[in-house]
Amino acid sequence: MYLLNIFETWWNEFNNSFYNFSPTLYNNFASFPFFIQLSILFIAIAFFTTVVTYLRLAIRRAVGYYKELRKQQYTPIIEQLISDATIMNEELHSGMQVEDIKLDKHVVAFEKELPIKRKYIRQIVIDDMMHYKKIFFGDAVLLLKQLFIDLNLQKDALAKLHAFNWERRVKGLRELARMEVTVQDVNILPLTNSRNYFLRMQARSCYIRISKNEPFKFFDILKEPLTKWDQIDLFEIISTTPNLNIPNFSRWINYSANNSLVSFCLKLAVYFNQQDAIPSIIELLKTKDHNLRAEAIITLGQLQADEVEDMLCDMYNNEPQICQVAILKMLGLTASKKHTDFLAKQLQYSSEYDIKLTAARSLIAHNEATKNLLDDLMQHTSGLTQAILKHSLNPLIKY
Amino acid sequence: MEEKGFWERLQEIYEAFVFVYGFVLLIIYGLFAMLSSSSIRKFLRKNSYVDYNEIIDSPLAPNISVIAPAFNEGVTIIGNVRSLLTLRYSKFEVIIVNDGSTDDTLEKLIKEFSLIKVDFAYNERIRTEPIKSVFKSTDSAFNNLVVVDKENGGSKADASNAGINASAYPYYLCTDVDCILAKDTLLKLIKPFLDKERRVIATGATLRIVNSCKIDQGELVEVIPPKKLLPRFQELEYVRSFVLGRMAWSRINGLLIVSGGLGLFDKEVAIRAGGYDHKSFAEDIDMITRMREYMYDNKLDHVVEYIPDSECWTEGPSTLKVYSRQRTRWGKGLIQYMFNHRKFFFNPRYGRAGLLTYPYFFFFEWLAPFIEFFGILLYIYLISTNKIN
C-alpha cells in the first residue's frame, strides 16, 4: 500500500508537470488508457537513456582518439630525447661513471623540444619512462631514474598521492614504485591501510619498493587481511627487489594477530631460509586455527626442523585431519629416518585416503633408507594400501 | 452501463497481468544493465594494472586440474588435447575422461601421447561408473596429462565426477573437450579466487560461438562472428546471458549458474556438495545451486564470481534439428532444476540466491514459455473476435 501511495503521488506530480509543460501534448497523452500512458513513459525513458549512453560512449571514444593523436605527435620526439639521455648517452659510452654524468643539457633539450610545462606532455613523458624502465637494464636504468628526477616528474607523481580520486592515487604510487623514487614514509604508510582495496594493495607494494627506512614497517600496522593475491604480489616484489633489507619474520609470526600476515611470513621465512624463526614457528603450533597450524607444521619441515618431530608425533592423534596430513608431510620433508615406523603405521592402519597417500609419499621421500621397508609393505599389504603404494612408487604419477 | 461478463473480466485481469509481467521484466533488464555495467567497470578498474605473469612465476599460486570428458571425439581429440596442454599456467594437469567411447578416441590418445596404463589409486569420493584404467604418458613433455578410461555413464556429469576423483589439485576447471579455450583462461579464472577476502567457490567466464572462427590444430587463429543465422542468434543470446545477466547476478552475489563449457571450481566444496548429478539435464546450474546450498546450510560465507572476458569458444547448433534438441534438453533441465531446488523459492536461508535469483528463474525463465504460449492464443482469440483496436 505504501508503495502504491508513493507511486500515486509521483504519478500526479508527473501529470501536473507534463500539463504545465505542454497542455496540448498532455491532453493527447491523457486520452490514452493508463497502461498505454505508462508504456509511453517507459519507452521515452528507455529511448532517452539509450541516446545518452550512446552519446557518452561516442564522446569518450572521441576524447580517447584525440588523446591518442596527441600522443602520437609527441611520442617520437620523447623517445628520441629519452634515448639520447640514456642508452645513447655519449658520456656513458665514453667510459664515464654513471654517477658522474650530469643530464643538464638533456633537460634543456626536453624544455626546448617539448612544451614540457604542460601537464599532459609531462604525463606522456612519465608513461614512456615507465615503459622504458621495464625494458632497460644496467646503467641506462640509473640514467633514466636520474632524468625522471631532473625533470621534476616525481613531483607530479607525488601530487597524485593527494588526489581525491583513488585511481589517480594508485597511478601516482605506480609511477613512484616503477621509477624507484624514494619518498618519505608519511606519504605512503597511511595508504597501506586504506579502506579502498586497490589503493591499499598498491600502497603496500610501493612501500616495500621505495620506503626510505624499514620497507616492512607496514606489517606492524596491518589491519586488513592479506588476500592470496596480495601475498603473490608482495612475494614477487620481495623476492625480486635488489638490496632489500630483509627483517627476521619471526617478529610477526610471534606477535601479529593478523593470521594472513602470519601465514605470509611463514612463506617468507622458508624462502629466505630463516632458521632463527624456528622457535617462533614452534610457538605457533599452539594456535587454535587449524589451517595456520598445518601451515606452521609444513614450514617446520621445509626448514628441516627435525628436532620437533617427536613433539609432532605425540600431537598427532589429537589433531584434525588437515594437521595430521601436515605432520606426515613434514616427516617426509625432513626425511630424518627417525619416524619411518610411525609413517608405515599410518599407511597401514589409517582408513583415510589422504593420510595413506601422504604417509606413502613421505616414506618414499626417505629414498634408500626405506627401500626394504617399502618392499616389505608391498609384500604384506593388499587392497587400498597396496594400491596407494604402487601409485606413489610409479615415477609417472607425480601427485 | 453494461455489466462485464466473467470471460471479459478474466481477459482484462490477464491483460493487466501480462502488462505488469512485461513491465517488471523490462525494469529487471534495466537493472541488469546497470549492475552489469558497474560489475564490468569494477572488473576493468581492478585488473587494469594486473600482471598475470606474476601468477605464472609465483610459487604461491595454487595448482589446477583441467577436467575434460570425451565421448566419441576421435575426429578432433588430438588437436583439442594439445590445445589444453598448451594453456598458460605454472602448474596444472589435464585429465581427459574417456566416457566409454565406441570410436577410436582412446586408441588415438594412446598412440599420439605415448600413453601406458598405470597403477592409479583411484579415490572414489563421488560415486561414478567403474573406472577401467588410468593412463599416463611416458613422454615427459606430456607429464601433466592423465587419461581416465571408464564405463559409459550416459552423462557428462558422471565423467566429470570421475575426473574430480582422479584430480590431484584443490581447484578444477570443468570444460568440454571440444571447447577451445583462450591461452590465459586459467590465469584469468583463478584470479577471483585469489583476490577476494571471502571464499570463492566458483568462477565462470563468457562463452562465444566458434562456428565461423578460424581454427588450426585446436588453436583459435581468428575470431569471426557466425555467418549462419542460427549460430548468430545464439551468439547474441550468449552476449545477453553472459555479459548482461550473469555479470549482474555476480555483482550482487546471486549467481546460480556457471556454464558447463567453462567454470573453475573449489574442489572441496564440489565434493562436499556431492559432485555433479548424473540424472540432471542441467548439471551446470544444478551443481552451483547445490554448492551454494551446502555453503548456506553450513553458514559458510561464499561468493560465485563471473568475469566478462571471452575465454571459451564452443560450437553452436547450425541446423534446426540440433537446435531443437539443444533447446529441448535445456527446457527439460530447467523444469527438473526448478522442481529439485524448490526449497530455494523465496527462502531467506539461501540469501539473494533464494530471494532473488531463484524466483527470477521461476517467473521469467520457467514461466515465460507458458505466458508466451497463452499470449499467442489470446492474440488469435482477439483477432478472431475482432477485439483488436
PDB file of N, CA and C in Angstrom, chain B residues 299-351:
ATOM      1  N   LYS B 299      26.370 -22.394   6.992  1.00  0.00           N
ATOM      2  CA  LYS B 299      26.622 -20.992   7.380  1.00  0.00           C
ATOM      3  C   LYS B 299      28.041 -20.560   7.020  1.00  0.00           C
ATOM      4  N   LEU B 300      28.462 -20.925   5.812  1.00  0.00           N
ATOM      5  CA  LEU B 300      29.810 -20.551   5.353  1.00  0.00           C
ATOM      6  C   LEU B 300      29.681 -19.429   4.324  1.00  0.00           C
ATOM      7  N   ASP B 301      30.360 -18.342   4.600  1.00  0.00           N
ATOM      8  CA  ASP B 301      30.316 -17.195   3.700  1.00  0.00           C
ATOM      9  C   ASP B 301      31.000 -17.561   2.371  1.00  0.00           C
ATOM     10  N   HIS B 302      30.420 -17.159   1.271  1.00  0.00           N
ATOM     11  CA  HIS B 302      30.990 -17.540  -0.025  1.00  0.00           C
ATOM     12  C   HIS B 302      30.503 -16.613  -1.135  1.00  0.00           C
ATOM     13  N   VAL B 303      31.189 -16.676  -2.270  1.00  0.00           N
ATOM     14  CA  VAL B 303      30.735 -15.944  -3.457  1.00  0.00           C
ATOM     15  C   VAL B 303      30.953 -16.796  -4.707  1.00  0.00           C
ATOM     16  N   VAL B 304      30.133 -16.521  -5.725  1.00  0.00           N
ATOM     17  CA  VAL B 304      30.349 -17.117  -7.052  1.00  0.00           C
ATOM     18  C   VAL B 304      30.631 -15.944  -7.969  1.00  0.00           C
ATOM     19  N   GLU B 305      31.746 -15.997  -8.667  1.00  0.00           N
ATOM     20  CA  GLU B 305      32.196 -14.847  -9.464  1.00  0.00           C
ATOM     21  C   GLU B 305      32.042 -15.099 -10.963  1.00  0.00           C
ATOM     22  N   TYR B 306      31.965 -14.033 -11.697  1.00  0.00           N
ATOM     23  CA  TYR B 306      31.930 -14.131 -13.159  1.00  0.00           C
ATOM     24  C   TYR B 306      32.845 -13.072 -13.737  1.00  0.00           C
ATOM     25  N   ILE B 307      33.578 -13.416 -14.772  1.00  0.00           N
ATOM     26  CA  ILE B 307      34.427 -12.392 -15.386  1.00  0.00           C
ATOM     27  C   ILE B 307      33.935 -12.107 -16.810  1.00  0.00           C
ATOM     28  N   PRO B 308      34.012 -10.847 -17.248  1.00  0.00           N
ATOM     29  CA  PRO B 308      33.433 -10.501 -18.542  1.00  0.00           C
ATOM     30  C   PRO B 308      34.353 -10.767 -19.728  1.00  0.00           C
ATOM     31  N   ASP B 309      35.366 -11.588 -19.559  1.00  0.00           N
ATOM     32  CA  ASP B 309      36.282 -11.892 -20.665  1.00  0.00           C
ATOM     33  C   ASP B 309      35.786 -13.105 -21.454  1.00  0.00           C
ATOM     34  N   SER B 310      35.992 -13.086 -22.759  1.00  0.00           N
ATOM     35  CA  SER B 310      35.664 -14.268 -23.577  1.00  0.00           C
ATOM     36  C   SER B 310      36.816 -15.244 -23.459  1.00  0.00           C
ATOM     37  N   GLU B 311      36.563 -16.374 -22.843  1.00  0.00           N
ATOM     38  CA  GLU B 311      37.647 -17.334 -22.608  1.00  0.00           C
ATOM     39  C   GLU B 311      37.404 -18.678 -23.274  1.00  0.00           C
ATOM     40  N   CYS B 312      36.190 -18.881 -23.782  1.00  0.00           N
ATOM     41  CA  CYS B 312      35.876 -20.219 -24.302  1.00  0.00           C
ATOM     42  C   CYS B 312      35.016 -20.094 -25.559  1.00  0.00           C
ATOM     43  N   TRP B 313      35.386 -20.850 -26.583  1.00  0.00           N
ATOM     44  CA  TRP B 313      34.627 -20.839 -27.833  1.00  0.00           C
ATOM     45  C   TRP B 313      34.052 -22.228 -28.049  1.00  0.00           C
ATOM     46  N   THR B 314      32.740 -22.268 -28.285  1.00  0.00           N
ATOM     47  CA  THR B 314      32.083 -23.570 -28.416  1.00  0.00           C
ATOM     48  C   THR B 314      31.204 -23.602 -29.670  1.00  0.00           C
ATOM     49  N   GLU B 315      30.973 -24.824 -30.163  1.00  0.00           N
ATOM     50  CA  GLU B 315      30.177 -24.987 -31.382  1.00  0.00           C
ATOM     51  C   GLU B 315      28.696 -24.744 -31.063  1.00  0.00           C
ATOM     52  N   GLY B 316      28.050 -23.879 -31.827  1.00  0.00           N
ATOM     53  CA  GLY B 316      26.609 -23.650 -31.655  1.00  0.00           C
ATOM     54  C   GLY B 316      25.854 -24.443 -32.699  1.00  0.00           C
ATOM     55  N   PRO B 317      24.604 -24.853 -32.404  1.00  0.00           N
ATOM     56  CA  PRO B 317      23.861 -25.645 -33.382  1.00  0.00           C
ATOM     57  C   PRO B 317      23.615 -24.855 -34.659  1.00  0.00           C
ATOM     58  N   SER B 318      23.876 -25.505 -35.800  1.00  0.00           N
ATOM     59  CA  SER B 318      23.697 -24.762 -37.055  1.00  0.00           C
ATOM     60  C   SER B 318      22.508 -25.292 -37.852  1.00  0.00           C
ATOM     61  N   THR B 319      21.881 -26.375 -37.382  1.00  0.00           N
ATOM     62  CA  THR B 319      20.665 -26.852 -38.060  1.00  0.00           C
ATOM     63  C   THR B 319      19.518 -26.829 -37.064  1.00  0.00           C
ATOM     64  N   LEU B 320      18.307 -26.741 -37.604  1.00  0.00           N
ATOM     65  CA  LEU B 320      17.125 -26.665 -36.730  1.00  0.00           C
ATOM     66  C   LEU B 320      16.978 -27.912 -35.870  1.00  0.00           C
ATOM     67  N   LYS B 321      17.399 -29.065 -36.442  1.00  0.00           N
ATOM     68  CA  LYS B 321      17.255 -30.331 -35.722  1.00  0.00           C
ATOM     69  C   LYS B 321      18.112 -30.311 -34.443  1.00  0.00           C
ATOM     70  N   VAL B 322      19.389 -29.914 -34.614  1.00  0.00           N
ATOM     71  CA  VAL B 322      20.297 -29.881 -33.456  1.00  0.00           C
ATOM     72  C   VAL B 322      19.857 -28.792 -32.476  1.00  0.00           C
ATOM     73  N   TYR B 323      19.412 -27.668 -33.061  1.00  0.00           N
ATOM     74  CA  TYR B 323      18.966 -26.542 -32.239  1.00  0.00           C
ATOM     75  C   TYR B 323      17.779 -26.960 -31.366  1.00  0.00           C
ATOM     76  N   SER B 324      16.837 -27.657 -32.011  1.00  0.00           N
ATOM     77  CA  SER B 324      15.638 -28.083 -31.284  1.00  0.00           C
ATOM     78  C   SER B 324      16.013 -29.080 -30.188  1.00  0.00           C
ATOM     79  N   ARG B 325      16.996 -29.975 -30.488  1.00  0.00           N
ATOM     80  CA  ARG B 325      17.438 -30.949 -29.479  1.00  0.00           C
ATOM     81  C   ARG B 325      18.058 -30.221 -28.277  1.00  0.00           C
ATOM     82  N   GLN B 326      18.881 -29.208 -28.601  1.00  0.00           N
ATOM     83  CA  GLN B 326      19.543 -28.445 -27.528  1.00  0.00           C
ATOM     84  C   GLN B 326      18.504 -27.740 -26.645  1.00  0.00           C
ATOM     85  N   ARG B 327      17.524 -27.078 -27.301  1.00  0.00           N
ATOM     86  CA  ARG B 327      16.524 -26.321 -26.541  1.00  0.00           C
ATOM     87  C   ARG B 327      15.649 -27.266 -25.701  1.00  0.00           C
ATOM     88  N   THR B 328      15.347 -28.445 -26.275  1.00  0.00           N
ATOM     89  CA  THR B 328      14.523 -29.404 -25.524  1.00  0.00           C
ATOM     90  C   THR B 328      15.273 -29.828 -24.264  1.00  0.00           C
ATOM     91  N   ARG B 329      16.585 -30.079 -24.424  1.00  0.00           N
ATOM     92  CA  ARG B 329      17.389 -30.505 -23.271  1.00  0.00           C
ATOM     93  C   ARG B 329      17.434 -29.384 -22.224  1.00  0.00           C
ATOM     94  N   TRP B 330      17.641 -28.157 -22.684  1.00  0.00           N
ATOM     95  CA  TRP B 330      17.704 -27.021 -21.750  1.00  0.00           C
ATOM     96  C   TRP B 330      16.365 -26.845 -21.039  1.00  0.00           C
ATOM     97  N   GLY B 331      15.280 -26.977 -21.821  1.00  0.00           N
ATOM     98  CA  GLY B 331      13.936 -26.817 -21.255  1.00  0.00           C
ATOM     99  C   GLY B 331      13.666 -27.873 -20.189  1.00  0.00           C
ATOM    100  N   LYS B 332      13.987 -29.128 -20.540  1.00  0.00           N
ATOM    101  CA  LYS B 332      13.797 -30.235 -19.590  1.00  0.00           C
ATOM    102  C   LYS B 332      14.636 -29.982 -18.341  1.00  0.00           C
ATOM    103  N   GLY B 333      15.864 -29.548 -18.584  1.00  0.00           N
ATOM    104  CA  GLY B 333      16.793 -29.282 -17.484  1.00  0.00           C
ATOM    105  C   GLY B 333      16.250 -28.226 -16.539  1.00  0.00           C
ATOM    106  N   LEU B 334      15.662 -27.182 -17.120  1.00  0.00           N
ATOM    107  CA  LEU B 334      15.140 -26.088 -16.289  1.00  0.00           C
ATOM    108  C   LEU B 334      13.960 -26.571 -15.436  1.00  0.00           C
ATOM    109  N   ILE B 335      13.059 -27.339 -16.069  1.00  0.00           N
ATOM    110  CA  ILE B 335      11.891 -27.849 -15.329  1.00  0.00           C
ATOM    111  C   ILE B 335      12.364 -28.737 -14.177  1.00  0.00           C
ATOM    112  N   GLN B 336      13.298 -29.633 -14.512  1.00  0.00           N
ATOM    113  CA  GLN B 336      13.828 -30.545 -13.494  1.00  0.00           C
ATOM    114  C   GLN B 336      14.517 -29.769 -12.367  1.00  0.00           C
ATOM    115  N   TYR B 337      15.285 -28.747 -12.772  1.00  0.00           N
ATOM    116  CA  TYR B 337      16.022 -27.932 -11.799  1.00  0.00           C
ATOM    117  C   TYR B 337      15.063 -27.192 -10.864  1.00  0.00           C
ATOM    118  N   MET B 338      14.016 -26.578 -11.471  1.00  0.00           N
ATOM    119  CA  MET B 338      13.077 -25.808 -10.648  1.00  0.00           C
ATOM    120  C   MET B 338      12.415 -26.713  -9.608  1.00  0.00           C
ATOM    121  N   PHE B 339      12.124 -27.946 -10.022  1.00  0.00           N
ATOM    122  CA  PHE B 339      11.472 -28.867  -9.093  1.00  0.00           C
ATOM    123  C   PHE B 339      12.459 -29.321  -8.000  1.00  0.00           C
ATOM    124  N   ASN B 340      13.662 -29.735  -8.426  1.00  0.00           N
ATOM    125  CA  ASN B 340      14.636 -30.283  -7.469  1.00  0.00           C
ATOM    126  C   ASN B 340      15.068 -29.275  -6.404  1.00  0.00           C
ATOM    127  N   HIS B 341      15.085 -27.998  -6.783  1.00  0.00           N
ATOM    128  CA  HIS B 341      15.596 -26.998  -5.837  1.00  0.00           C
ATOM    129  C   HIS B 341      14.502 -26.051  -5.378  1.00  0.00           C
ATOM    130  N   ARG B 342      13.270 -26.570  -5.323  1.00  0.00           N
ATOM    131  CA  ARG B 342      12.126 -25.701  -4.989  1.00  0.00           C
ATOM    132  C   ARG B 342      12.251 -25.061  -3.610  1.00  0.00           C
ATOM    133  N   LYS B 343      13.063 -25.668  -2.741  1.00  0.00           N
ATOM    134  CA  LYS B 343      13.180 -25.078  -1.398  1.00  0.00           C
ATOM    135  C   LYS B 343      13.907 -23.725  -1.403  1.00  0.00           C
ATOM    136  N   PHE B 344      14.515 -23.368  -2.554  1.00  0.00           N
ATOM    137  CA  PHE B 344      15.151 -22.049  -2.663  1.00  0.00           C
ATOM    138  C   PHE B 344      14.116 -20.932  -2.818  1.00  0.00           C
ATOM    139  N   PHE B 345      12.893 -21.294  -3.256  1.00  0.00           N
ATOM    140  CA  PHE B 345      11.890 -20.301  -3.648  1.00  0.00           C
ATOM    141  C   PHE B 345      11.563 -19.337  -2.499  1.00  0.00           C
ATOM    142  N   PHE B 346      11.963 -18.103  -2.656  1.00  0.00           N
ATOM    143  CA  PHE B 346      11.763 -17.040  -1.655  1.00  0.00           C
ATOM    144  C   PHE B 346      12.197 -17.470  -0.255  1.00  0.00           C
ATOM    145  N   ASN B 347      13.263 -18.256  -0.197  1.00  0.00           N
ATOM    146  CA  ASN B 347      13.740 -18.730   1.107  1.00  0.00           C
ATOM    147  C   ASN B 347      14.912 -17.865   1.570  1.00  0.00           C
ATOM    148  N   PRO B 348      14.728 -17.064   2.616  1.00  0.00           N
ATOM    149  CA  PRO B 348      15.807 -16.161   3.062  1.00  0.00           C
ATOM    150  C   PRO B 348      17.051 -16.898   3.545  1.00  0.00           C
ATOM    151  N   ARG B 349      16.878 -18.189   3.873  1.00  0.00           N
ATOM    152  CA  ARG B 349      18.024 -19.002   4.314  1.00  0.00           C
ATOM    153  C   ARG B 349      19.103 -19.050   3.212  1.00  0.00           C
ATOM    154  N   TYR B 350      18.671 -18.951   1.941  1.00  0.00           N
ATOM    155  CA  TYR B 350      19.620 -19.036   0.825  1.00  0.00           C
ATOM    156  C   TYR B 350      19.983 -17.664   0.243  1.00  0.00           C
ATOM    157  N   GLY B 351      19.885 -16.664   1.073  1.00  0.00           N
ATOM    158  CA  GLY B 351      20.351 -15.319   0.708  1.00  0.00           C
ATOM    159  C   GLY B 351      19.697 -14.795  -0.558  1.00  0.00           C
TER     160      GLY B 351
END
